Coordinates of C-alpha atoms in Angstrom, one line a residue:
M8 CA 116.1 61.9 114.5
S9 CA 113.8 59.6 116.4
D10 CA 110.5 58.1 114.9
N11 CA 108.6 60.6 117.0
P12 CA 110.8 63.7 117.2
V13 CA 110.0 66.6 119.4
I14 CA 109.7 69.7 117.2
A15 CA 109.2 73.2 118.5
L16 CA 108.6 76.5 116.9
I17 CA 109.6 79.9 118.4
G18 CA 107.7 82.8 116.9
P19 CA 104.3 82.0 115.4
G20 CA 104.2 85.1 113.1
A21 CA 103.7 84.9 109.4
I22 CA 106.6 82.6 108.6
G23 CA 106.3 80.6 111.8
T24 CA 102.6 80.0 111.3
T25 CA 103.3 78.8 107.8
I26 CA 105.8 76.2 109.0
A27 CA 103.6 75.2 111.9
A28 CA 100.7 74.6 109.6
V29 CA 102.5 72.5 107.0
L30 CA 103.9 70.4 109.9
H31 CA 100.5 70.0 111.4
E32 CA 99.0 68.9 108.1
A33 CA 101.5 66.1 108.0
G34 CA 100.8 65.0 111.6
R35 CA 103.9 66.6 113.1
T36 CA 102.4 69.5 115.0
P37 CA 105.2 71.4 116.8
Q38 CA 105.2 72.9 120.2
L39 CA 104.2 76.5 119.7
C40 CA 106.2 79.1 121.7
G41 CA 105.8 82.9 121.7
R42 CA 104.8 86.0 123.5
T43 CA 101.0 85.8 123.2
A44 CA 98.9 82.7 124.1
H45 CA 96.9 82.5 120.9
P46 CA 94.3 79.6 121.2
A47 CA 95.2 78.5 117.6
L48 CA 97.0 79.5 114.5
R49 CA 95.2 80.0 111.2
L50 CA 96.9 79.8 107.8
R51 CA 94.9 80.8 104.7
H52 CA 96.1 79.4 101.4
D53 CA 94.9 78.6 97.9
E54 CA 93.3 75.3 99.1
G55 CA 91.4 76.9 102.0
E56 CA 92.5 77.2 105.6
T57 CA 94.7 75.2 108.0
V58 CA 94.1 75.6 111.8
V59 CA 96.9 74.6 114.1
P60 CA 95.6 73.9 117.6
G61 CA 97.2 75.9 120.4
P62 CA 97.6 77.3 122.8
V63 CA 100.9 79.1 122.1
L64 CA 103.0 78.6 125.2
T65 CA 104.3 81.8 126.7
D66 CA 106.5 80.6 129.6
P67 CA 109.7 78.6 128.9
A68 CA 109.5 77.1 132.4
V69 CA 106.8 74.7 131.2
I70 CA 109.3 73.0 128.8
T71 CA 110.4 69.7 130.4
R72 CA 112.9 68.4 127.8
P73 CA 114.9 69.6 124.9
A74 CA 113.5 69.3 121.4
D75 CA 115.1 67.4 118.5
L76 CA 114.4 70.3 116.1
V77 CA 113.6 73.9 116.8
F78 CA 112.5 76.3 114.2
V79 CA 113.2 79.9 115.1
A80 CA 111.0 82.4 113.3
V81 CA 111.3 85.5 115.4
K82 CA 112.7 88.7 113.9
T83 CA 116.4 89.1 114.7
T84 CA 115.4 92.1 116.7
Q85 CA 113.8 89.6 119.1
N86 CA 116.7 87.2 119.4
A87 CA 117.6 88.2 122.9
D88 CA 114.0 88.1 124.1
S89 CA 113.9 84.5 122.8
A90 CA 116.9 83.4 124.8
G91 CA 114.7 81.7 127.5
W92 CA 113.0 79.6 125.0
L93 CA 116.3 78.6 123.3
R94 CA 117.9 77.6 126.6
A95 CA 114.9 75.5 127.5
L96 CA 114.4 73.8 124.2
C97 CA 118.0 73.2 123.1
D98 CA 120.9 71.0 124.1
K99 CA 123.9 69.7 122.1
N100 CA 121.7 67.2 120.2
T101 CA 119.3 69.8 119.0
V102 CA 119.2 71.3 115.5
V103 CA 118.1 74.9 115.4
C104 CA 116.8 76.0 112.0
A105 CA 116.8 79.8 111.8
L106 CA 113.9 81.0 109.6
Q107 CA 115.4 84.5 109.7
N108 CA 116.5 87.1 107.2
G109 CA 120.1 88.0 106.5
V110 CA 123.4 86.1 106.3
E111 CA 124.2 86.2 110.0
Q112 CA 121.9 83.6 111.6
K113 CA 124.8 82.1 113.6
A114 CA 124.2 85.0 116.0
L115 CA 121.8 82.6 117.8
E116 CA 124.7 80.5 119.0
P117 CA 125.2 82.1 122.4
W118 CA 121.8 80.9 123.6
V119 CA 121.4 77.4 122.2
N120 CA 123.4 75.3 124.7
G121 CA 125.8 73.9 122.0
A122 CA 123.0 73.0 119.5
A123 CA 123.8 73.2 115.8
V124 CA 122.4 76.4 114.2
L125 CA 121.3 75.8 110.7
P126 CA 120.7 78.9 108.6
S127 CA 117.9 78.9 105.9
V128 CA 116.6 81.0 103.1
V129 CA 112.8 81.5 103.1
W130 CA 111.4 81.9 99.7
F131 CA 107.7 82.6 100.2
P132 CA 105.6 85.6 101.0
A133 CA 103.3 85.3 104.0
Q134 CA 101.6 88.1 105.7
R135 CA 99.7 88.7 108.9
E136 CA 96.1 89.8 108.4
A137 CA 94.0 92.1 110.6
D138 CA 92.2 89.1 112.1
A139 CA 95.5 87.5 113.2
S140 CA 95.4 84.9 110.5
V141 CA 98.2 84.5 108.0
W142 CA 97.8 84.7 104.3
L143 CA 100.3 82.5 102.4
R144 CA 100.6 84.1 98.9
A145 CA 102.8 81.5 97.2
E146 CA 104.0 77.9 97.6
P147 CA 106.4 77.7 100.6
R148 CA 110.0 76.8 99.9
L149 CA 113.2 76.7 102.0
T150 CA 116.8 76.5 100.9
L151 CA 119.3 75.0 103.4
P152 CA 123.1 74.5 103.3
D153 CA 124.0 70.9 102.2
V154 CA 125.3 69.8 105.6
P155 CA 124.4 66.8 107.7
Q156 CA 122.3 68.8 110.1
A157 CA 120.0 69.8 107.3
Q158 CA 118.7 66.2 107.0
R159 CA 116.7 66.7 110.2
V160 CA 114.7 69.5 108.6
V161 CA 114.3 67.6 105.4
D162 CA 112.9 64.7 107.3
A163 CA 110.5 66.9 109.3
L164 CA 109.1 68.6 106.2
R165 CA 109.0 65.5 104.0
G166 CA 105.6 65.1 102.4
T167 CA 104.5 68.6 103.4
R168 CA 103.5 71.5 101.1
C169 CA 106.9 73.1 101.9
A170 CA 109.6 72.2 99.5
V171 CA 113.2 72.0 100.8
E172 CA 116.3 72.4 98.7
L173 CA 119.9 71.8 99.7
S174 CA 122.6 74.0 98.3
A175 CA 126.3 73.3 98.1
D176 CA 126.9 77.0 97.7
F177 CA 124.6 78.4 100.4
A178 CA 126.4 81.7 100.7
T179 CA 125.4 82.6 97.1
V180 CA 121.8 81.8 97.7
A181 CA 121.7 83.7 101.0
W182 CA 123.3 86.8 99.6
R183 CA 120.9 86.8 96.6
K184 CA 118.0 86.7 99.1
L185 CA 119.6 89.4 101.1
L186 CA 119.8 91.7 98.1
Q187 CA 116.1 91.2 97.6
N188 CA 115.4 92.1 101.2
A189 CA 117.7 95.1 101.1
V190 CA 116.1 96.7 98.2
A191 CA 112.7 96.2 99.8
G192 CA 113.9 98.8 102.3
L193 CA 113.0 101.4 99.7
M194 CA 109.4 100.5 100.4
V195 CA 109.8 101.5 104.0
L196 CA 111.3 104.9 103.1
A197 CA 108.5 105.6 100.6
N198 CA 105.8 104.0 102.8
R199 CA 104.6 102.1 99.7
R200 CA 104.1 98.4 98.7
A201 CA 105.6 96.6 95.7
G202 CA 103.8 98.7 93.1
L203 CA 106.4 101.3 94.0
F204 CA 109.0 99.6 91.8
R205 CA 106.9 100.2 88.7
R206 CA 108.0 103.9 88.9
E207 CA 110.9 104.6 86.5
D208 CA 112.8 106.8 89.0
I209 CA 112.5 104.1 91.8
S210 CA 113.5 101.3 89.4
E211 CA 116.6 103.3 88.5
L212 CA 117.4 103.8 92.2
A213 CA 116.7 100.2 93.0
L214 CA 119.0 98.9 90.2
A215 CA 121.8 101.2 91.4
Y216 CA 121.3 100.0 95.0
L217 CA 121.2 96.3 93.9
R218 CA 124.4 96.7 91.9
E219 CA 126.1 98.3 95.0
G220 CA 125.0 95.3 97.0
L221 CA 126.1 92.9 94.3
A222 CA 129.7 94.2 94.5
V223 CA 129.7 93.6 98.3
A224 CA 128.1 90.1 97.9
R225 CA 130.8 89.1 95.5
A226 CA 133.5 90.3 97.8
E227 CA 131.9 88.1 100.5
G228 CA 132.2 85.1 98.2
A229 CA 128.8 85.0 96.5
K230 CA 128.9 83.8 92.9
L231 CA 126.3 86.2 91.4
N232 CA 126.3 87.5 87.9
D233 CA 125.4 91.0 86.6
A234 CA 121.9 89.9 85.6
V235 CA 120.8 89.3 89.2
A236 CA 120.1 93.0 89.9
K237 CA 117.7 93.2 87.0
E238 CA 116.1 89.9 87.9
I239 CA 115.3 91.0 91.4
L240 CA 113.9 94.3 90.3
T241 CA 111.7 92.5 87.6
N242 CA 110.3 90.2 90.2
F243 CA 109.2 93.1 92.3
Q244 CA 107.7 94.8 89.3
R245 CA 105.7 91.7 88.4
A246 CA 104.5 91.1 92.0
P247 CA 101.0 92.2 93.0
A248 CA 101.1 96.0 93.6
D249 CA 99.8 95.5 97.1
L250 CA 102.5 93.0 98.1
G251 CA 104.1 94.1 101.3
T252 CA 107.2 93.0 103.3
S253 CA 107.8 92.4 106.9
I254 CA 110.1 95.4 107.4
L255 CA 107.3 97.7 105.9
A256 CA 104.8 96.1 108.3
D257 CA 107.1 96.8 111.2
R258 CA 107.6 100.4 110.2
Q259 CA 103.8 101.0 109.8
A260 CA 103.2 99.4 113.2
D261 CA 106.0 101.5 114.7
R262 CA 108.0 98.4 115.8
P263 CA 111.8 98.0 115.7
M264 CA 113.0 97.1 112.2
E265 CA 115.6 94.6 111.0
W266 CA 117.5 97.4 109.2
D267 CA 120.9 96.2 110.3
I268 CA 120.8 92.6 109.1
R269 CA 119.0 93.5 105.9
N270 CA 120.7 96.8 104.9
G271 CA 123.4 97.6 107.4
V272 CA 125.3 94.4 106.6
I273 CA 125.9 95.7 103.1
Q274 CA 127.3 99.0 104.4
R275 CA 129.4 97.2 107.1
C276 CA 130.8 94.6 104.7
G277 CA 131.4 97.1 102.0
R278 CA 133.5 99.3 104.2
A279 CA 135.4 96.2 105.4
H280 CA 136.3 95.4 101.8
G281 CA 137.0 99.0 100.8
I282 CA 134.0 99.1 98.5
A283 CA 132.2 102.5 98.1
V284 CA 128.5 102.2 99.2
P285 CA 127.1 105.7 98.7
I286 CA 123.5 104.5 98.5
S287 CA 123.8 102.4 101.6
D288 CA 125.3 105.5 103.3
V289 CA 122.0 107.3 102.8
V290 CA 119.5 104.4 103.1
V291 CA 120.9 102.8 106.3
P292 CA 120.8 106.0 108.5
L293 CA 117.3 106.7 107.4
L294 CA 116.1 103.2 108.2
A295 CA 117.9 103.2 111.5
A296 CA 116.3 106.5 112.5
G297 CA 112.9 105.2 111.4
S298 CA 113.4 102.2 113.6
E299 CA 115.0 103.8 116.7
G300 CA 114.4 107.6 116.6
P301 CA 114.7 109.9 118.4
G302 CA 111.8 112.1 117.4

């Protein structure tokens, strides 16, 4: 990457605002691209507030050259809507870092003009507040596969408050995070935040669902031991009772939900491997109906 790389960010929501802010603090303010022309982005954190100057660009036609690095922080339900940005910002020399849930981030490839798509695992809770600011509730951290393209992200985030880890077994890390995201789907069905998992009946259901997902993850090559299910549940039980999740926020705002890449993937992969997924067979249709209707 050049000494003055062009960095862009598509999707200045909670995760995108966090990444934009840490880059701005380090003097590497990215181009901000999205649907709404916010005059600035505001990130609240333990040390105060970081304001990233805008505006957020809303028309891909204003892009005059490809970027060296593009962070994609839109929901996977918005991938097709972001195609114009990706085509304008990417060429074969670009690295696209997908700050997205799931284990299928390569789905961005049809729109990136031959750029390298680099999946990531995002390990920090950030949530949009009523005043459009973002509240960062823990230190930001990313995990990336240990491949040459990852160095571009490492260089961009060097010296920032966002830690970057490289993993030689990225599939294991990604599936562990997916199990965490999948069980959070129970929060949607109950319309409750993380305190839900302190109920004995929900904790039993969550453990059973996590163990179901664990069997599928192992069939997909993830090296996860039996203790992972309990560890994930314990983390939810220890979290602030009012801690939400992006899929719950989408449900409460009556927006399309990422049910397929967070929960449907367990059902799909389980069936492909001949693994019984009875809890998924109940959870997935309910989440799909909550997202898409009718009714």
